[in-house]
PDB file of C-alpha atoms in Angstrom:
ATOM      1  CA  MET G  99      -1.402 -17.693  15.580  1.00 57.00           C
ATOM      2  CA  GLU G 100       1.824 -19.065  14.307  1.00 78.00           C
ATOM      3  CA  TRP G 101       0.415 -18.569  10.620  1.00 74.00           C
ATOM      4  CA  ILE G 102       0.292 -15.181  11.617  1.00 81.00           C
ATOM      5  CA  GLU G 103       3.471 -14.836  13.508  1.00 87.00           C
ATOM      6  CA  ARG G 104       5.731 -16.766  10.460  1.00 88.00           C
ATOM      7  CA  LEU G 105       3.387 -14.037   7.778  1.00 89.00           C
ATOM      8  CA  ASN G 106       4.999 -11.366   9.518  1.00 92.00           C
ATOM      9  CA  LYS G 107       8.685 -12.591   9.819  1.00 94.00           C
ATOM     10  CA  ALA G 108       8.251 -12.684   5.941  1.00 94.00           C
ATOM     11  CA  ILE G 109       7.407  -8.958   6.188  1.00 94.00           C
ATOM     12  CA  ASN G 110      10.751  -8.648   8.601  1.00 95.00           C
ATOM     13  CA  TYR G 111      12.522 -10.497   5.667  1.00 96.00           C
ATOM     14  CA  ILE G 112      11.572  -8.471   2.926  1.00 96.00           C
ATOM     15  CA  GLU G 113      12.278  -5.106   5.183  1.00 95.00           C
ATOM     16  CA  GLU G 114      15.845  -6.867   5.551  1.00 95.00           C
ATOM     17  CA  HIS G 115      16.537  -7.664   1.807  1.00 96.00           C
ATOM     18  CA  ILE G 116      14.773  -4.218   1.032  1.00 96.00           C
ATOM     19  CA  THR G 117      17.862  -2.750  -0.954  1.00 95.00           C
ATOM     20  CA  GLU G 118      18.150  -6.226  -2.907  1.00 93.00           C
ATOM     21  CA  GLU G 119      16.529  -8.125  -5.102  1.00 91.00           C
ATOM     22  CA  ILE G 120      13.918  -9.688  -2.999  1.00 92.00           C
ATOM     23  CA  ASP G 121      13.732 -13.739  -3.285  1.00 92.00           C
ATOM     24  CA  THR G 122      10.012 -14.208  -3.254  1.00 92.00           C
ATOM     25  CA  GLU G 123      10.303 -18.095  -2.838  1.00 91.00           C
ATOM     26  CA  GLU G 124      12.553 -17.371   0.057  1.00 94.00           C
ATOM     27  CA  ALA G 125       9.930 -15.544   1.756  1.00 94.00           C
ATOM     28  CA  ALA G 126       7.450 -17.823   0.839  1.00 93.00           C
ATOM     29  CA  LYS G 127       9.337 -20.160   2.748  1.00 92.00           C
ATOM     30  CA  VAL G 128       9.714 -18.159   6.117  1.00 93.00           C
ATOM     31  CA  ALA G 129       5.914 -18.270   6.139  1.00 90.00           C
ATOM     32  CA  CYS G 130       6.161 -21.690   5.078  1.00 87.00           C
ATOM     33  CA  CYS G 131       4.121 -22.110   2.268  1.00 88.00           C
ATOM     34  CA  SER G 132       4.339 -22.146  -1.578  1.00 88.00           C
ATOM     35  CA  THR G 133       5.267 -19.331  -3.519  1.00 91.00           C
ATOM     36  CA  TYR G 134       1.743 -18.941  -5.213  1.00 91.00           C
ATOM     37  CA  HIS G 135      -0.354 -18.811  -2.109  1.00 90.00           C
ATOM     38  CA  PHE G 136       2.378 -16.723  -0.029  1.00 92.00           C
ATOM     39  CA  GLN G 137       1.515 -14.196  -2.511  1.00 92.00           C
ATOM     40  CA  ARG G 138      -2.095 -14.456  -2.686  1.00 90.00           C
ATOM     41  CA  MET G 139      -2.722 -14.451   1.178  1.00 89.00           C
ATOM     42  CA  PHE G 140      -0.404 -11.129   1.248  1.00 92.00           C
ATOM     43  CA  ALA G 141      -2.524  -9.563  -1.683  1.00 91.00           C
ATOM     44  CA  TYR G 142      -5.885 -10.468   0.337  1.00 89.00           C
ATOM     45  CA  MET G 143      -4.467  -9.957   3.456  1.00 87.00           C
ATOM     46  CA  ALA G 144      -2.699  -6.176   2.503  1.00 89.00           C
ATOM     47  CA  ASP G 145      -5.089  -5.667   0.036  1.00 89.00           C
ATOM     48  CA  VAL G 146      -2.066  -4.650  -2.281  1.00 92.00           C
ATOM     49  CA  SER G 147       0.234  -6.586  -4.828  1.00 92.00           C
ATOM     50  CA  LEU G 148       3.572  -8.091  -3.032  1.00 94.00           C
ATOM     51  CA  SER G 149       5.178  -6.474  -6.141  1.00 93.00           C
ATOM     52  CA  GLU G 150       3.356  -3.305  -5.555  1.00 94.00           C
ATOM     53  CA  TYR G 151       4.375  -3.520  -1.605  1.00 95.00           C
ATOM     54  CA  ILE G 152       7.588  -3.472  -2.308  1.00 96.00           C
ATOM     55  CA  ARG G 153       7.767  -1.253  -4.764  1.00 95.00           C
ATOM     56  CA  ARG G 154       5.748   1.344  -2.323  1.00 95.00           C
ATOM     57  CA  ARG G 155       8.556   0.684   0.255  1.00 96.00           C
ATOM     58  CA  ARG G 156      11.235   0.869  -1.516  1.00 96.00           C
ATOM     59  CA  MET G 157      10.111   4.544  -2.732  1.00 96.00           C
ATOM     60  CA  SER G 158       9.224   5.860   0.705  1.00 95.00           C
ATOM     61  CA  LEU G 159      12.744   4.829   1.995  1.00 96.00           C
ATOM     62  CA  ALA G 160      14.105   6.546  -1.499  1.00 96.00           C
ATOM     63  CA  ALA G 161      11.908   9.649  -0.439  1.00 94.00           C
ATOM     64  CA  ALA G 162      13.286   9.907   2.913  1.00 93.00           C
ATOM     65  CA  GLU G 163      17.227   9.629   1.940  1.00 94.00           C
ATOM     66  CA  LEU G 164      16.402  11.859  -0.924  1.00 93.00           C
ATOM     67  CA  GLN G 165      15.813  14.920   1.701  1.00 90.00           C
ATOM     68  CA  ASP G 166      19.687  15.158   2.649  1.00 90.00           C
ATOM     69  CA  PRO G 167      21.126  17.597   0.541  1.00 88.00           C
ATOM     70  CA  ASP G 168      24.688  15.602  -0.196  1.00 90.00           C
ATOM     71  CA  ALA G 169      22.546  12.395  -1.919  1.00 90.00           C
ATOM     72  CA  LYS G 170      22.158  12.052  -5.271  1.00 92.00           C
ATOM     73  CA  VAL G 171      19.175  11.048  -7.279  1.00 92.00           C
ATOM     74  CA  ILE G 172      21.818   8.171  -9.263  1.00 93.00           C
ATOM     75  CA  ASP G 173      23.176   6.356  -6.101  1.00 94.00           C
ATOM     76  CA  ILE G 174      19.690   6.477  -4.654  1.00 94.00           C
ATOM     77  CA  ALA G 175      18.334   4.762  -7.701  1.00 94.00           C
ATOM     78  CA  LEU G 176      21.060   2.113  -7.653  1.00 94.00           C
ATOM     79  CA  LYS G 177      20.617   1.763  -3.866  1.00 95.00           C
ATOM     80  CA  TYR G 178      17.083   0.876  -4.282  1.00 94.00           C
ATOM     81  CA  GLY G 179      17.728  -1.603  -7.806  1.00 92.00           C
ATOM     82  CA  TYR G 180      17.014   0.551 -10.694  1.00 93.00           C
ATOM     83  CA  SER G 181      20.083   1.008 -12.998  1.00 89.00           C
ATOM     84  CA  SER G 182      18.350   3.267 -15.204  1.00 88.00           C
ATOM     85  CA  PRO G 183      17.417   6.660 -13.743  1.00 87.00           C
ATOM     86  CA  THR G 184      14.147   6.406 -16.528  1.00 91.00           C
ATOM     87  CA  ALA G 185      12.676   3.931 -14.491  1.00 93.00           C
ATOM     88  CA  PHE G 186      13.572   5.287 -10.759  1.00 95.00           C
ATOM     89  CA  ASN G 187      12.362   8.458 -11.395  1.00 93.00           C
ATOM     90  CA  ARG G 188       8.681   6.638 -13.021  1.00 94.00           C
ATOM     91  CA  ALA G 189       8.419   4.524 -10.104  1.00 94.00           C
ATOM     92  CA  PHE G 190       9.220   7.317  -8.034  1.00 95.00           C
ATOM     93  CA  GLN G 191       6.687   9.379  -9.706  1.00 94.00           C
ATOM     94  CA  GLY G 192       4.161   6.378  -9.831  1.00 93.00           C
ATOM     95  CA  VAL G 193       4.076   6.514  -5.988  1.00 94.00           C
ATOM     96  CA  HIS G 194       4.681  10.367  -4.879  1.00 95.00           C
ATOM     97  CA  GLY G 195       3.480  12.023  -7.647  1.00 93.00           C
ATOM     98  CA  VAL G 196       6.874  14.136  -8.267  1.00 93.00           C
ATOM     99  CA  ALA G 197       9.994  13.489  -9.826  1.00 92.00           C
ATOM    100  CA  PRO G 198      12.771  12.965  -7.631  1.00 93.00           C
ATOM    101  CA  SER G 199      14.566  16.108  -8.036  1.00 89.00           C
ATOM    102  CA  ALA G 200      11.924  17.907  -6.596  1.00 90.00           C
ATOM    103  CA  VAL G 201      11.450  16.289  -3.384  1.00 89.00           C
ATOM    104  CA  ARG G 202      14.138  18.932  -1.593  1.00 85.00           C
ATOM    105  CA  GLU G 203      11.565  21.804  -2.674  1.00 84.00           C
ATOM    106  CA  GLN G 204       9.682  23.825  -0.258  1.00 76.00           C
ATOM    107  CA  GLY G 205       6.398  22.137   0.791  1.00 81.00           C
ATOM    108  CA  VAL G 206       6.353  18.911  -1.609  1.00 87.00           C
ATOM    109  CA  SER G 207       3.861  16.524  -0.446  1.00 90.00           C
ATOM    110  CA  LEU G 208       5.570  12.899  -0.553  1.00 91.00           C
ATOM    111  CA  ARG G 209       3.739   9.509   0.891  1.00 91.00           C
ATOM    112  CA  ALA G 210       5.205   7.141   4.106  1.00 91.00           C
ATOM    113  CA  PHE G 211       4.875   3.630   3.308  1.00 93.00           C
ATOM    114  CA  PRO G 212       5.764   1.927   6.391  1.00 93.00           C
ATOM    115  CA  PRO G 213       6.228  -1.784   6.926  1.00 93.00           C
ATOM    116  CA  ILE G 214       3.161  -4.207   7.139  1.00 91.00           C
ATOM    117  CA  SER G 215       2.202  -5.767  10.188  1.00 89.00           C
ATOM    118  CA  PHE G 216      -0.241  -8.422  10.001  1.00 83.00           C
ATOM    119  CA  LYS G 217      -2.945  -9.425  12.957  1.00 79.00           C
ATOM    120  CA  ILE G 218      -5.710 -10.928  13.223  1.00 67.00           C
ATOM    121  CA  THR G 219      -9.107  -9.517  13.450  1.00 64.00           C
ATOM    122  CA  VAL G 220     -12.435 -10.686  14.242  1.00 57.00           C
ATOM    123  CA  LYS G 221     -15.013 -11.076  12.145  1.00 59.00           C
ATOM    124  CA  GLY G 222     -17.428 -13.690  11.426  1.00 55.00           C
ATOM    125  CA  SER G 223     -20.511 -11.440  10.903  1.00 60.00           C
ATOM    126  CA  GLU G 224     -21.193 -13.781   7.740  1.00 73.00           C
ATOM    127  CA  GLU G 225     -20.992 -17.266   7.705  1.00 80.00           C
ATOM    128  CA  MET G 226     -19.030 -19.459   5.596  1.00 85.00           C
ATOM    129  CA  ASN G 227     -19.836 -23.472   4.620  1.00 89.00           C
ATOM    130  CA  TYR G 228     -17.521 -25.591   4.503  1.00 94.00           C
ATOM    131  CA  ARG G 229     -16.216 -29.231   5.027  1.00 96.00           C
ATOM    132  CA  ILE G 230     -12.980 -31.071   5.587  1.00 97.00           C
ATOM    133  CA  GLU G 231     -12.306 -34.087   3.150  1.00 97.00           C
ATOM    134  CA  LYS G 232      -9.113 -36.174   2.598  1.00 97.00           C
ATOM    135  CA  LYS G 233      -9.288 -36.669  -1.235  1.00 96.00           C
ATOM    136  CA  GLU G 234      -7.605 -39.611  -3.284  1.00 97.00           C
ATOM    137  CA  ALA G 235      -5.667 -38.219  -6.400  1.00 97.00           C
ATOM    138  CA  PHE G 236      -8.229 -37.422  -9.422  1.00 98.00           C
ATOM    139  CA  ARG G 237      -6.811 -37.199 -13.305  1.00 98.00           C
ATOM    140  CA  ILE G 238      -8.034 -34.248 -15.482  1.00 98.00           C
ATOM    141  CA  VAL G 239      -8.253 -33.564 -18.879  1.00 98.00           C
ATOM    142  CA  GLY G 240      -8.848 -29.789 -20.161  1.00 98.00           C
ATOM    143  CA  ILE G 241      -6.706 -26.822 -22.011  1.00 98.00           C
ATOM    144  CA  SER G 242      -4.181 -24.925 -19.610  1.00 97.00           C
ATOM    145  CA  ALA G 243      -2.049 -21.890 -20.088  1.00 97.00           C
ATOM    146  CA  LYS G 244       1.083 -21.100 -18.354  1.00 95.00           C
ATOM    147  CA  LEU G 245       0.650 -18.917 -15.193  1.00 94.00           C
ATOM    148  CA  HIS G 246       3.804 -16.299 -14.028  1.00 90.00           C
ATOM    149  CA  LYS G 247       5.308 -16.537 -10.711  1.00 86.00           C
ATOM    150  CA  GLU G 248       4.131 -12.667  -9.787  1.00 85.00           C
ATOM    151  CA  ILE G 249       0.745 -13.742  -9.760  1.00 85.00           C
ATOM    152  CA  GLU G 250      -0.889 -10.187 -10.639  1.00 84.00           C
ATOM    153  CA  GLN G 251       0.024 -10.597 -14.389  1.00 84.00           C
ATOM    154  CA  ASN G 252      -2.606 -13.762 -14.193  1.00 86.00           C
ATOM    155  CA  PHE G 253      -5.379 -11.381 -13.832  1.00 85.00           C
ATOM    156  CA  GLU G 254      -5.185 -11.481 -17.737  1.00 89.00           C
ATOM    157  CA  VAL G 255      -3.651 -15.132 -18.401  1.00 93.00           C
ATOM    158  CA  VAL G 256      -6.642 -16.761 -16.617  1.00 93.00           C
ATOM    159  CA  PRO G 257      -9.568 -14.618 -17.940  1.00 92.00           C
ATOM    160  CA  GLN G 258      -8.350 -14.923 -21.388  1.00 95.00           C
ATOM    161  CA  LEU G 259      -8.189 -18.996 -21.437  1.00 96.00           C
ATOM    162  CA  TRP G 260     -11.691 -18.154 -20.091  1.00 94.00           C
ATOM    163  CA  GLN G 261     -12.860 -16.792 -23.135  1.00 94.00           C
ATOM    164  CA  ARG G 262     -11.027 -18.795 -25.417  1.00 96.00           C
ATOM    165  CA  ALA G 263     -12.900 -21.961 -23.751  1.00 95.00           C
ATOM    166  CA  VAL G 264     -16.663 -20.228 -24.131  1.00 92.00           C
ATOM    167  CA  THR G 265     -15.763 -18.990 -27.918  1.00 96.00           C
ATOM    168  CA  GLU G 266     -14.216 -22.219 -29.243  1.00 96.00           C
ATOM    169  CA  GLY G 267     -16.702 -24.276 -27.682  1.00 95.00           C
ATOM    170  CA  ILE G 268     -14.714 -25.972 -25.382  1.00 96.00           C
ATOM    171  CA  ILE G 269     -16.725 -25.893 -22.343  1.00 94.00           C
ATOM    172  CA  PRO G 270     -19.440 -28.544 -24.042  1.00 95.00           C
ATOM    173  CA  GLN G 271     -16.605 -30.784 -25.379  1.00 96.00           C
ATOM    174  CA  LEU G 272     -15.230 -31.342 -21.516  1.00 96.00           C
ATOM    175  CA  ALA G 273     -18.609 -31.936 -20.332  1.00 95.00           C
ATOM    176  CA  GLY G 274     -19.254 -34.270 -22.465  1.00 95.00           C
ATOM    177  CA  MET G 275     -15.616 -36.288 -21.068  1.00 97.00           C
ATOM    178  CA  MET G 276     -16.542 -35.663 -17.519  1.00 97.00           C
ATOM    179  CA  ASP G 277     -16.831 -38.869 -15.596  1.00 96.00           C
ATOM    180  CA  GLY G 278     -15.372 -38.721 -12.563  1.00 94.00           C
ATOM    181  CA  GLU G 279     -15.083 -36.836  -8.957  1.00 94.00           C
ATOM    182  CA  PRO G 280     -15.412 -33.188  -8.667  1.00 95.00           C
ATOM    183  CA  LYS G 281     -17.956 -33.300 -10.675  1.00 95.00           C
ATOM    184  CA  GLY G 282     -18.370 -30.242 -12.345  1.00 95.00           C
ATOM    185  CA  VAL G 283     -15.884 -27.685 -14.835  1.00 95.00           C
ATOM    186  CA  LEU G 284     -12.770 -27.448 -12.891  1.00 97.00           C
ATOM    187  CA  GLY G 285     -10.429 -24.334 -12.748  1.00 96.00           C
ATOM    188  CA  VAL G 286      -6.911 -25.219 -11.584  1.00 97.00           C
ATOM    189  CA  SER G 287      -3.806 -23.410 -10.667  1.00 96.00           C
ATOM    190  CA  VAL G 288      -1.081 -25.975 -10.496  1.00 95.00           C
ATOM    191  CA  THR G 289       1.188 -23.822  -8.607  1.00 91.00           C
ATOM    192  CA  ASN G 290       3.584 -25.870  -6.623  1.00 85.00           C
ATOM    193  CA  ASP G 291       7.072 -24.765  -6.296  1.00 80.00           C
ATOM    194  CA  ASN G 292       8.685 -27.869  -7.914  1.00 78.00           C
ATOM    195  CA  GLU G 293       6.208 -27.901 -11.032  1.00 79.00           C
ATOM    196  CA  ASN G 294       6.445 -25.588 -13.916  1.00 88.00           C
ATOM    197  CA  TRP G 295       2.769 -23.208 -13.234  1.00 94.00           C
ATOM    198  CA  ARG G 296      -0.096 -23.672 -15.327  1.00 96.00           C
ATOM    199  CA  TYR G 297      -4.148 -22.837 -15.120  1.00 97.00           C
ATOM    200  CA  PHE G 298      -6.293 -25.357 -16.558  1.00 98.00           C
ATOM    201  CA  ILE G 299     -10.234 -25.332 -17.575  1.00 97.00           C
ATOM    202  CA  SER G 300     -10.905 -28.803 -17.111  1.00 98.00           C
ATOM    203  CA  VAL G 301     -12.960 -31.716 -15.854  1.00 98.00           C
ATOM    204  CA  ALA G 302     -12.516 -34.646 -14.137  1.00 98.00           C
ATOM    205  CA  SER G 303     -12.134 -37.970 -16.691  1.00 97.00           C
ATOM    206  CA  SER G 304     -10.875 -41.151 -17.489  1.00 96.00           C
ATOM    207  CA  GLN G 305     -10.969 -40.684 -21.011  1.00 96.00           C
ATOM    208  CA  GLU G 306      -8.030 -40.268 -23.132  1.00 94.00           C
ATOM    209  CA  ALA G 307      -6.871 -36.497 -23.807  1.00 93.00           C
ATOM    210  CA  GLY G 308      -6.249 -36.795 -27.181  1.00 91.00           C
ATOM    211  CA  GLU G 309      -4.308 -33.734 -29.458  1.00 91.00           C
ATOM    212  CA  GLN G 310      -6.877 -31.186 -28.533  1.00 93.00           C
ATOM    213  CA  PHE G 311      -6.968 -31.532 -24.736  1.00 97.00           C
ATOM    214  CA  GLU G 312      -3.817 -31.815 -22.159  1.00 97.00           C
ATOM    215  CA  GLU G 313      -3.959 -34.291 -18.869  1.00 97.00           C
ATOM    216  CA  TYR G 314      -2.655 -33.580 -15.197  1.00 97.00           C
ATOM    217  CA  VAL G 315      -3.336 -35.802 -12.039  1.00 97.00           C
ATOM    218  CA  VAL G 316      -4.327 -34.037  -9.030  1.00 97.00           C
ATOM    219  CA  PRO G 317      -2.092 -35.356  -6.217  1.00 96.00           C
ATOM    220  CA  SER G 318      -4.197 -36.905  -3.060  1.00 97.00           C
ATOM    221  CA  PHE G 319      -4.501 -34.123  -0.444  1.00 97.00           C
ATOM    222  CA  THR G 320      -6.505 -32.843   2.392  1.00 97.00           C
ATOM    223  CA  TRP G 321      -8.880 -29.991   0.996  1.00 98.00           C
ATOM    224  CA  ALA G 322     -11.124 -27.044   2.987  1.00 97.00           C
ATOM    225  CA  ILE G 323     -13.554 -27.024   0.647  1.00 97.00           C
ATOM    226  CA  PHE G 324     -16.201 -24.113   0.761  1.00 97.00           C
ATOM    227  CA  SER G 325     -19.656 -23.837  -1.620  1.00 94.00           C
ATOM    228  CA  GLY G 326     -21.086 -20.329  -2.807  1.00 92.00           C
ATOM    229  CA  SER G 327     -23.105 -18.997  -4.958  1.00 91.00           C
ATOM    230  CA  GLY G 328     -23.714 -16.000  -6.922  1.00 89.00           C
ATOM    231  CA  THR G 329     -21.939 -13.849 -10.239  1.00 81.00           C
ATOM    232  CA  ASN G 330     -18.134 -14.246 -11.511  1.00 72.00           C
ATOM    233  CA  THR G 331     -16.886 -12.157  -8.533  1.00 83.00           C
ATOM    234  CA  ALA G 332     -18.559 -14.273  -5.998  1.00 90.00           C
ATOM    235  CA  ILE G 333     -16.069 -16.586  -5.989  1.00 89.00           C
ATOM    236  CA  GLN G 334     -13.486 -13.903  -5.639  1.00 88.00           C
ATOM    237  CA  GLU G 335     -14.677 -12.382  -3.010  1.00 90.00           C
ATOM    238  CA  LEU G 336     -15.471 -16.280  -1.096  1.00 93.00           C
ATOM    239  CA  GLU G 337     -11.318 -16.649  -1.487  1.00 92.00           C
ATOM    240  CA  ARG G 338     -10.818 -13.733  -0.105  1.00 90.00           C
ATOM    241  CA  ARG G 339     -12.473 -14.394   2.898  1.00 91.00           C
ATOM    242  CA  ILE G 340     -10.872 -18.096   3.229  1.00 92.00           C
ATOM    243  CA  VAL G 341      -7.586 -16.296   3.568  1.00 88.00           C
ATOM    244  CA  THR G 342      -8.601 -13.167   5.419  1.00 86.00           C
ATOM    245  CA  GLU G 343     -10.984 -14.940   7.819  1.00 87.00           C
ATOM    246  CA  TRP G 344     -11.217 -18.247   7.710  1.00 90.00           C
ATOM    247  CA  LEU G 345      -7.295 -19.707   7.912  1.00 88.00           C
ATOM    248  CA  PRO G 346      -5.775 -17.219  10.107  1.00 82.00           C
ATOM    249  CA  THR G 347      -8.166 -18.934  13.022  1.00 82.00           C
ATOM    250  CA  SER G 348      -8.791 -22.335  11.164  1.00 88.00           C
ATOM    251  CA  GLY G 349      -6.121 -24.423  12.760  1.00 89.00           C
ATOM    252  CA  TYR G 350      -5.092 -25.518   9.097  1.00 91.00           C
ATOM    253  CA  GLU G 351      -2.298 -23.776   6.498  1.00 89.00           C
ATOM    254  CA  TYR G 352      -1.958 -24.201   3.362  1.00 90.00           C
ATOM    255  CA  ASP G 353      -0.717 -27.345   2.106  1.00 92.00           C
ATOM    256  CA  ASN G 354       2.158 -27.232  -1.320  1.00 89.00           C
ATOM    257  CA  GLY G 355      -0.799 -28.283  -3.678  1.00 92.00           C
ATOM    258  CA  PRO G 356      -2.909 -26.767  -6.555  1.00 94.00           C
ATOM    259  CA  ASP G 357      -6.320 -24.620  -5.561  1.00 94.00           C
ATOM    260  CA  VAL G 358      -9.195 -26.286  -7.583  1.00 97.00           C
ATOM    261  CA  GLU G 359     -12.353 -23.957  -8.478  1.00 95.00           C
ATOM    262  CA  VAL G 360     -15.362 -26.493  -9.354  1.00 96.00           C
ATOM    263  CA  TYR G 361     -17.813 -24.939 -11.353  1.00 94.00           C
ATOM    264  CA  ILE G 362     -21.548 -26.896 -10.502  1.00 92.00           C
ATOM    265  CA  ASN G 363     -23.185 -24.762 -12.717  1.00 84.00           C
ATOM    266  CA  PRO G 364     -20.600 -22.452 -14.410  1.00 70.00           C
ATOM    267  CA  ASP G 365     -23.284 -19.502 -15.660  1.00 75.00           C
ATOM    268  CA  PRO G 366     -21.227 -16.243 -15.316  1.00 71.00           C
ATOM    269  CA  MET G 367     -23.940 -14.794 -13.384  1.00 78.00           C
ATOM    270  CA  ASN G 368     -25.487 -17.212 -11.628  1.00 82.00           C
ATOM    271  CA  ALA G 369     -22.747 -19.479 -10.931  1.00 85.00           C
ATOM    272  CA  VAL G 370     -23.203 -22.252  -7.733  1.00 92.00           C
ATOM    273  CA  PHE G 371     -19.151 -23.834  -6.911  1.00 94.00           C
ATOM    274  CA  GLU G 372     -17.018 -24.791  -4.975  1.00 96.00           C
ATOM    275  CA  VAL G 373     -13.381 -23.987  -3.934  1.00 96.00           C
ATOM    276  CA  TRP G 374     -11.060 -26.200  -2.913  1.00 97.00           C
ATOM    277  CA  ILE G 375      -8.119 -25.547  -0.810  1.00 96.00           C
ATOM    278  CA  PRO G 376      -5.296 -27.775  -0.053  1.00 95.00           C
ATOM    279  CA  VAL G 377      -4.368 -27.684   3.924  1.00 95.00           C
ATOM    280  CA  ARG G 378      -2.390 -29.432   6.580  1.00 93.00           C
ATOM    281  CA  LYS G 379      -2.751 -29.222  10.244  1.00 91.00           C
ATOM    282  CA  ALA G 380      -0.630 -26.249  11.317  1.00 83.00           C
TER     283      ALA G 380
END
């Protein structure tokens, strides 16, 4: 319950600063988790990205203010962080489907987006297999790509890295270097707020990285480990269920560490995998 309360406090923080540049790191601190995990939890629970939610809230408030006969579009644009009228017009039309100048016309339809409030909903119609394990630090070797601080931008970065790993024959090379635990091809999201964010396609290995590969040491954590199988979309659905169904009532919360995807069988049409999330007692 405390976890949900902190998430709602983060929403309150956003509302209080809606006309300013939102400090995502500060909002995450209010929620007591990393910036990455806050954005991911929000997207899974609200079914919209954090940046899109903020945009909708601003345009909802802007539409209400523009109905004042004395309101000027340029003033409202500046109030909500748009120095360019063109950018404001584009954002406004993206939400409402009409230009800001058309708001006062008779019969114009606008969209309202009230502030989000999270609550626990009991589901549990489908079982989730998991275990809690304390693991010592382990070294990984592989290739990586830089991740963006706004996580929805990474929806292109990560698939492109996997495509490179397949087309350049990197995965078989990494599999030949695997000599540690966990066994499998690993997708590791390094998103600690104190580090540069990167995504690794890698294996646990003690072998030299050489010039072709990079290395990273995954720190010691307590992990909640979930198992699953299916197509390449099944792991995304499992991650969504972890955040929306398991985490709120588990007695655990995110710790500030990387997420690990373990592909025991990496076949995208018949994958066998585990999702590791770093946790601590709430």
